[in-house]
CSV table of C-alpha atoms in Angstrom, one decimal:
chain,number,residue,atom,x,y,z
H,1,UNK,CA,-23.4,-15.4,15.1
H,2,UNK,CA,-24.3,-13.3,12.3
H,3,UNK,CA,-28.0,-13.4,13.5
H,4,UNK,CA,-27.6,-12.9,17.1
H,5,UNK,CA,-25.4,-10.1,16.1
H,6,UNK,CA,-28.2,-8.6,13.9
H,7,UNK,CA,-30.6,-9.3,17.1
H,8,UNK,CA,-28.8,-7.1,19.5
H,9,UNK,CA,-28.8,-5.0,17.3
H,10,UNK,CA,-31.4,-4.4,15.2
H,11,UNK,CA,-33.8,-3.5,17.8
H,12,UNK,CA,-33.4,0.0,16.8
H,13,UNK,CA,-29.8,2.3,16.9
H,14,UNK,CA,-30.8,5.0,18.9
H,15,UNK,CA,-26.8,5.8,19.4
H,16,UNK,CA,-24.1,6.8,17.5
H,17,UNK,CA,-22.2,4.2,19.2
H,18,UNK,CA,-24.5,1.3,17.7
H,19,UNK,CA,-24.8,2.9,14.5
H,20,UNK,CA,-21.1,2.2,14.4
H,21,UNK,CA,-21.2,-1.4,15.4
H,22,UNK,CA,-23.6,-1.6,13.2
H,23,UNK,CA,-22.0,-1.4,10.3
H,24,UNK,CA,-18.3,-2.2,11.2
H,25,UNK,CA,-20.9,-5.2,12.2
H,26,UNK,CA,-21.8,-5.1,8.3
H,27,UNK,CA,-18.1,-3.8,6.3
H,28,UNK,CA,-18.1,-7.7,6.8
H,29,UNK,CA,-20.5,-8.6,4.6
H,30,UNK,CA,-20.3,-5.5,2.2
H,31,UNK,CA,-18.9,-8.4,-0.6
H,32,UNK,CA,-22.2,-9.6,-0.3
H,33,UNK,CA,-24.1,-5.6,-0.5
H,34,UNK,CA,-24.7,-5.0,-4.3
H,35,UNK,CA,-24.1,-0.7,-3.7
H,36,UNK,CA,-22.7,-1.3,-0.3
H,37,UNK,CA,-21.0,2.3,0.0
H,38,UNK,CA,-24.5,3.9,-1.5
H,39,UNK,CA,-26.5,1.7,0.8
H,40,UNK,CA,-25.0,2.7,3.8
H,41,UNK,CA,-24.2,6.8,2.9
H,42,UNK,CA,-27.5,7.8,5.0
H,43,UNK,CA,-25.6,5.7,8.5
H,44,UNK,CA,-22.5,6.7,7.6
H,45,UNK,CA,-23.8,10.3,7.4
H,46,UNK,CA,-25.0,9.9,10.8
H,47,UNK,CA,-21.7,9.1,12.4
H,48,UNK,CA,-19.8,12.3,12.0
H,49,UNK,CA,-18.6,14.8,14.6
H,50,UNK,CA,-20.4,17.6,12.4
H,51,UNK,CA,-23.8,15.9,11.6
H,52,UNK,CA,-26.5,16.4,14.3
H,53,UNK,CA,-28.6,12.8,15.1
H,54,UNK,CA,-32.2,12.6,12.7
H,55,UNK,CA,-33.0,9.1,12.3
H,56,UNK,CA,-34.4,9.8,9.3
H,57,UNK,CA,-36.6,6.7,6.5
H,58,UNK,CA,-33.8,6.5,4.6
H,59,UNK,CA,-31.9,5.8,8.1
H,60,UNK,CA,-34.5,3.3,8.6
H,61,UNK,CA,-34.4,1.7,5.0
H,62,UNK,CA,-30.8,0.8,4.6
H,63,UNK,CA,-30.7,-0.3,7.9
H,64,UNK,CA,-33.1,-2.7,7.3
H,65,UNK,CA,-31.8,-3.3,3.3
H,66,UNK,CA,-28.5,-4.2,5.2
H,67,UNK,CA,-29.2,-6.3,7.9
H,68,UNK,CA,-31.9,-8.8,5.8
H,69,UNK,CA,-28.6,-8.4,3.5
H,70,UNK,CA,-26.4,-10.1,7.2
H,71,UNK,CA,-29.4,-13.1,7.2
H,72,UNK,CA,-30.1,-13.6,3.9
H,73,UNK,CA,-26.3,-13.0,2.0
H,74,UNK,CA,-25.7,-14.7,-1.3
H,75,UNK,CA,-22.6,-16.2,-2.2
H,76,UNK,CA,-21.1,-15.8,-4.7
H,77,UNK,CA,-21.0,-18.5,-8.0
H,78,UNK,CA,-18.5,-19.7,-9.2
H,79,UNK,CA,-18.5,-18.4,-13.2
H,80,UNK,CA,-19.5,-20.6,-16.6
H,81,UNK,CA,-17.0,-20.2,-19.2
H,82,UNK,CA,-20.1,-21.5,-21.5
H,83,UNK,CA,-22.7,-18.4,-20.3
H,84,UNK,CA,-22.7,-15.3,-20.9
H,85,UNK,CA,-21.2,-12.5,-18.3
H,86,UNK,CA,-22.8,-9.4,-18.1
H,87,UNK,CA,-21.7,-6.6,-16.2
H,88,UNK,CA,-23.5,-4.2,-14.6
H,89,UNK,CA,-22.3,-1.0,-13.2
H,90,UNK,CA,-23.3,2.0,-10.5
H,91,UNK,CA,-21.7,5.7,-9.1
H,92,UNK,CA,-22.6,7.7,-6.5
H,93,UNK,CA,-20.9,10.4,-4.4
H,94,UNK,CA,-20.9,7.8,-2.0
H,95,UNK,CA,-19.7,5.3,-3.5
H,96,UNK,CA,-18.3,3.1,-7.7
H,97,UNK,CA,-18.3,0.5,-8.8
H,98,UNK,CA,-18.9,-2.8,-10.9
H,99,UNK,CA,-20.4,-6.4,-11.0
H,100,UNK,CA,-19.9,-8.8,-12.6
H,101,UNK,CA,-22.5,-11.7,-13.3
H,102,UNK,CA,-24.2,-14.7,-14.9
H,103,UNK,CA,-27.9,-15.7,-15.3
H,104,UNK,CA,-28.3,-18.4,-13.2
H,105,UNK,CA,-32.0,-20.1,-13.5
H,106,UNK,CA,-35.0,-16.5,-13.6
H,107,UNK,CA,-31.7,-14.5,-11.2
H,108,UNK,CA,-27.9,-13.3,-12.2
H,109,UNK,CA,-26.0,-14.7,-9.1
H,110,UNK,CA,-22.7,-11.9,-8.7
H,111,UNK,CA,-19.2,-13.3,-9.6
H,112,UNK,CA,-17.2,-11.2,-8.9
H,113,UNK,CA,-17.4,-7.4,-7.5
H,114,UNK,CA,-14.8,-5.4,-8.9
H,115,UNK,CA,-11.8,-3.2,-6.6
H,116,UNK,CA,-12.2,-5.6,-4.2
H,117,UNK,CA,-9.0,-7.6,-4.9
H,118,UNK,CA,-5.0,-6.7,-5.0
H,119,UNK,CA,-2.1,-7.6,-6.2
H,120,UNK,CA,1.6,-6.8,-4.2
H,121,UNK,CA,4.9,-7.4,-4.5
H,122,UNK,CA,8.5,-6.1,-2.6
H,123,UNK,CA,10.2,-5.0,-5.5
H,124,UNK,CA,14.4,-4.8,-4.6
H,125,UNK,CA,16.1,-1.7,-6.0
H,126,UNK,CA,19.2,-3.1,-5.3
H,127,UNK,CA,20.4,0.4,-3.9
H,128,UNK,CA,19.7,1.3,-0.5
H,129,UNK,CA,18.9,5.0,0.8
H,130,UNK,CA,20.5,7.3,2.4
H,131,UNK,CA,17.2,7.1,4.8
H,132,UNK,CA,17.7,2.7,4.7
H,133,UNK,CA,15.2,2.2,2.6
H,134,UNK,CA,16.1,-0.1,-0.8
H,135,UNK,CA,12.8,-2.4,-0.8
H,136,UNK,CA,9.3,-1.1,-2.8
H,137,UNK,CA,6.3,-2.8,-1.4
H,138,UNK,CA,4.3,-2.6,-5.0
H,139,UNK,CA,0.6,-2.7,-3.7
H,140,UNK,CA,-2.0,-2.4,-6.8
H,141,UNK,CA,-6.0,-2.2,-7.4
H,142,UNK,CA,-6.7,-5.2,-9.6
H,143,UNK,CA,-9.9,-3.2,-11.7
H,144,UNK,CA,-8.7,-0.1,-11.7
H,145,UNK,CA,-4.6,-0.8,-11.6
H,146,UNK,CA,-4.5,2.4,-8.5
H,147,UNK,CA,-0.5,1.7,-7.9
H,148,UNK,CA,0.7,2.3,-3.7
H,149,UNK,CA,4.8,2.5,-4.0
H,150,UNK,CA,5.7,2.5,0.1
H,151,UNK,CA,9.6,2.5,0.6
H,152,UNK,CA,11.2,-0.3,3.5
H,153,UNK,CA,14.1,-1.4,4.5
H,154,UNK,CA,15.6,-5.0,3.4
H,155,UNK,CA,15.5,-6.7,6.6
H,156,UNK,CA,11.3,-5.1,7.4
H,157,UNK,CA,9.4,-7.4,9.1
H,158,UNK,CA,6.4,-9.4,8.7
H,159,UNK,CA,4.9,-7.2,11.0
H,160,UNK,CA,6.3,-3.6,9.3
H,161,UNK,CA,5.0,-5.4,6.6
H,162,UNK,CA,1.5,-5.3,7.2
H,163,UNK,CA,1.8,-1.5,9.3
H,164,UNK,CA,2.8,-0.3,6.1
H,165,UNK,CA,0.0,-2.1,3.9
H,166,UNK,CA,-2.7,-0.8,6.7
H,167,UNK,CA,-1.1,2.4,7.1
H,168,UNK,CA,-0.9,3.1,3.3
H,169,UNK,CA,-4.0,0.9,1.5
H,170,UNK,CA,-6.1,-0.1,4.0
H,171,UNK,CA,-6.7,2.9,5.9
H,172,UNK,CA,-7.7,4.3,2.7
H,173,UNK,CA,-9.8,2.0,1.1
H,174,UNK,CA,-11.0,-0.4,3.4
H,175,UNK,CA,-10.7,-4.2,3.3
H,176,UNK,CA,-9.6,-6.1,0.5
H,177,UNK,CA,-11.4,-9.1,-0.7
H,178,UNK,CA,-8.6,-10.7,-1.7
H,179,UNK,CA,-4.8,-10.6,-1.9
H,180,UNK,CA,-2.7,-12.3,-5.1
H,181,UNK,CA,0.9,-12.4,-4.1
H,182,UNK,CA,3.9,-14.3,-4.6
H,183,UNK,CA,5.5,-16.8,-2.2
H,184,UNK,CA,8.2,-14.3,-0.6
H,185,UNK,CA,8.1,-15.2,3.4
H,186,UNK,CA,6.3,-12.7,5.1
H,187,UNK,CA,3.0,-13.6,2.6
H,188,UNK,CA,4.2,-17.2,3.4
H,189,UNK,CA,4.2,-15.8,7.6
H,190,UNK,CA,1.5,-17.2,9.5
H,191,UNK,CA,1.0,-13.8,11.7
H,192,UNK,CA,0.1,-12.9,7.5
H,193,UNK,CA,-2.2,-15.8,7.0
H,194,UNK,CA,-3.8,-14.4,10.3
H,195,UNK,CA,-4.0,-10.8,9.9
H,196,UNK,CA,-5.6,-11.8,6.6
H,197,UNK,CA,-8.2,-14.3,8.0
H,198,UNK,CA,-8.8,-10.9,10.5
H,199,UNK,CA,-9.6,-8.8,7.2
H,200,UNK,CA,-12.3,-11.6,5.8
H,201,UNK,CA,-9.3,-11.7,2.7
H,202,UNK,CA,-8.3,-14.3,0.8
H,203,UNK,CA,-4.4,-15.0,-0.1
H,204,UNK,CA,-4.1,-15.6,-4.2
H,205,UNK,CA,0.1,-17.1,-3.7
H,206,UNK,CA,1.5,-17.8,-7.0
H,207,UNK,CA,3.6,-20.4,-7.3
H,208,UNK,CA,7.4,-21.1,-7.3
H,209,UNK,CA,7.1,-22.5,-11.1
H,210,UNK,CA,3.9,-19.9,-12.5
H,211,UNK,CA,5.2,-16.5,-10.7
H,212,UNK,CA,3.6,-14.7,-14.2
H,213,UNK,CA,0.4,-15.7,-11.7
H,214,UNK,CA,0.7,-12.2,-10.1
H,215,UNK,CA,1.5,-10.3,-13.0
H,216,UNK,CA,0.0,-7.0,-12.3
H,217,UNK,CA,2.7,-6.5,-9.7
H,218,UNK,CA,4.7,-8.1,-11.9
H,219,UNK,CA,4.3,-5.5,-14.8
H,220,UNK,CA,4.5,-2.9,-12.4
H,221,UNK,CA,7.5,-3.8,-11.0
H,222,UNK,CA,9.3,-3.3,-14.9
H,223,UNK,CA,7.5,0.4,-14.9
H,224,UNK,CA,8.8,1.0,-11.7
H,225,UNK,CA,12.3,0.1,-12.5
H,226,UNK,CA,12.7,2.3,-15.3
H,227,UNK,CA,10.8,5.5,-14.3
H,228,UNK,CA,13.8,5.1,-11.4
H,229,UNK,CA,16.7,4.5,-14.0
H,230,UNK,CA,16.7,7.6,-14.2
H,231,UNK,CA,16.6,8.8,-10.0
H,232,UNK,CA,18.8,5.6,-8.7
H,233,UNK,CA,22.4,6.1,-9.7
H,234,UNK,CA,25.8,5.5,-8.3
H,235,UNK,CA,26.2,8.4,-6.3
H,236,UNK,CA,22.0,8.8,-6.3
H,237,UNK,CA,20.4,7.8,-2.7
H,238,UNK,CA,17.6,10.2,-1.8
H,239,UNK,CA,15.4,7.7,-5.0
H,240,UNK,CA,12.5,6.7,-2.3
H,241,UNK,CA,12.0,10.7,-1.7
H,242,UNK,CA,11.3,10.3,-5.2
H,243,UNK,CA,8.5,7.4,-5.2
H,244,UNK,CA,5.4,9.6,-5.3
H,245,UNK,CA,6.6,11.5,-8.3
H,246,UNK,CA,6.6,7.9,-9.8
H,247,UNK,CA,3.7,6.7,-7.9
H,248,UNK,CA,2.3,9.7,-9.5
H,249,UNK,CA,3.5,9.4,-13.1
H,250,UNK,CA,2.6,6.1,-13.5
H,251,UNK,CA,-1.0,6.6,-12.2
H,252,UNK,CA,-2.4,9.6,-14.4
H,253,UNK,CA,-0.7,7.8,-17.4
H,254,UNK,CA,-3.6,5.6,-19.7
H,255,UNK,CA,-3.4,1.7,-18.8
H,256,UNK,CA,-3.0,-0.4,-22.1
H,257,UNK,CA,-5.6,-2.8,-20.1
H,258,UNK,CA,-8.2,-0.3,-19.2
H,259,UNK,CA,-7.7,2.2,-22.2
H,260,UNK,CA,-7.8,5.4,-19.4
H,261,UNK,CA,-5.2,5.9,-16.6
H,262,UNK,CA,-5.6,4.2,-13.0
H,263,UNK,CA,-6.5,7.2,-11.3
H,264,UNK,CA,-9.8,8.5,-13.6
H,265,UNK,CA,-10.8,5.3,-12.8
H,266,UNK,CA,-9.7,4.9,-9.3
H,267,UNK,CA,-11.3,8.7,-8.4
H,268,UNK,CA,-14.6,9.2,-11.4
H,269,UNK,CA,-12.8,12.2,-12.6
H,270,UNK,CA,-9.2,12.8,-14.4
H,271,UNK,CA,-6.5,14.9,-12.4
H,272,UNK,CA,-4.9,18.1,-12.8
H,273,UNK,CA,-1.5,18.3,-14.4
H,274,UNK,CA,0.8,20.9,-15.6
H,275,UNK,CA,-0.1,20.4,-19.5
H,276,UNK,CA,-3.1,21.5,-18.7
H,277,UNK,CA,-1.9,24.9,-18.1
H,278,UNK,CA,-0.1,24.6,-21.6
H,279,UNK,CA,-2.8,22.8,-23.3
H,280,UNK,CA,-6.5,23.4,-21.7
H,281,UNK,CA,-9.7,21.1,-22.1
H,282,UNK,CA,-12.6,23.3,-23.1
H,283,UNK,CA,-15.4,20.9,-21.5
H,284,UNK,CA,-15.5,21.3,-17.8
H,285,UNK,CA,-15.7,18.3,-16.0
H,286,UNK,CA,-19.1,17.0,-13.7
H,287,UNK,CA,-19.3,17.7,-9.8
H,288,UNK,CA,-19.0,14.3,-8.1
H,289,UNK,CA,-22.1,13.5,-6.1
H,290,UNK,CA,-24.1,15.1,-9.2
H,291,UNK,CA,-26.3,13.0,-11.6
H,292,UNK,CA,-24.2,13.6,-14.5
H,293,UNK,CA,-20.9,12.8,-13.1
H,294,UNK,CA,-22.2,9.7,-11.9
H,295,UNK,CA,-23.5,9.3,-15.7
H,296,UNK,CA,-20.2,9.9,-16.9
H,297,UNK,CA,-18.9,7.9,-14.5
H,298,UNK,CA,-21.1,5.4,-15.2
H,299,UNK,CA,-19.9,5.3,-19.3
H,300,UNK,CA,-16.0,5.7,-17.6
H,301,UNK,CA,-16.9,1.9,-15.7
H,302,UNK,CA,-18.2,0.2,-19.3
H,303,UNK,CA,-15.2,1.8,-20.8
H,304,UNK,CA,-13.2,0.3,-18.6
H,305,UNK,CA,-14.8,-3.7,-18.5
H,306,UNK,CA,-15.0,-3.5,-22.8
H,307,UNK,CA,-11.3,-3.3,-23.0
H,308,UNK,CA,-10.5,-5.7,-19.6
H,309,UNK,CA,-12.3,-7.9,-21.7
H,310,UNK,CA,-11.1,-7.2,-24.8
H,311,UNK,CA,-7.6,-7.2,-23.5
H,312,UNK,CA,-8.4,-11.0,-22.3
H,313,UNK,CA,-9.6,-12.6,-25.3
H,314,UNK,CA,-6.8,-10.9,-27.7
H,315,UNK,CA,-3.9,-12.8,-24.8
H,316,UNK,CA,-6.1,-15.5,-24.1
H,317,UNK,CA,-6.0,-15.8,-29.0
H,318,UNK,CA,-2.4,-15.1,-28.7
H,319,UNK,CA,-1.8,-17.9,-25.3
H,320,UNK,CA,-4.1,-20.9,-28.3
H,321,UNK,CA,-1.0,-19.6,-31.2
H,322,UNK,CA,1.4,-20.8,-29.9
H,323,UNK,CA,-0.1,-24.3,-27.8
């Protein structure tokens, strides 16, 4: 089927409509194309309303590379704990990311493409706001730890949760490769499973005996509960209006597992805050799209990956002591 589609489109992308169709198809296989968004950027630019049609050599090169990937995509390899892990990073004005790989014979085989796994949970605040919201839909990026917090009614059904996910995550960041969650009835419903299948997302659900397997969401819940204590009081029923502030406080704080803030790792630069007016930095940040920006962000990714590896090693050592 994939080869037939490539054949149908592959004889030429003479219109913007065909380019969009081709990119839509490619998006399903983006996990198997290293630096996908950078590779596809000439074609993506061509679909913008303010861009005149010009099938350049860059567009032709991007088209051929993506077409080859569709017909010959490489399956992700199962990690071998006995072999060393190799981290490669990439950053540009079009896409950023990191790849975890291992040696397989004479070539490197990818194990995981970072930034394509999310953890999620429904958190009960125990207080119903004046707008009828009681739960918080917590969504976290597995690599950057960036989080979105969305207020929702206690009685929200699966279709409503799906719409919130689409509007507050997929619309901005694309379809995740995997979704980690507990076994809430909405996550185990047939509608949720069907939607995940259509998105090309693998569902990873924790068991009732081991809810800690969804550690990122559980940790985030504790952070949100701590921050919300200042806003959820017997007479304060507008806590949902404070959620953007809560999310901002979390995303701009240094995360223990990466050594940098989720926002800085997610965006590639450190967002300005009120403190910046009191304690201005002498050095200016690089402009996105420049070589300096790419170099700085690659260093930031490497730093985060190394910090994560050290945190995981410390956790494993701690677990072994208690066995």
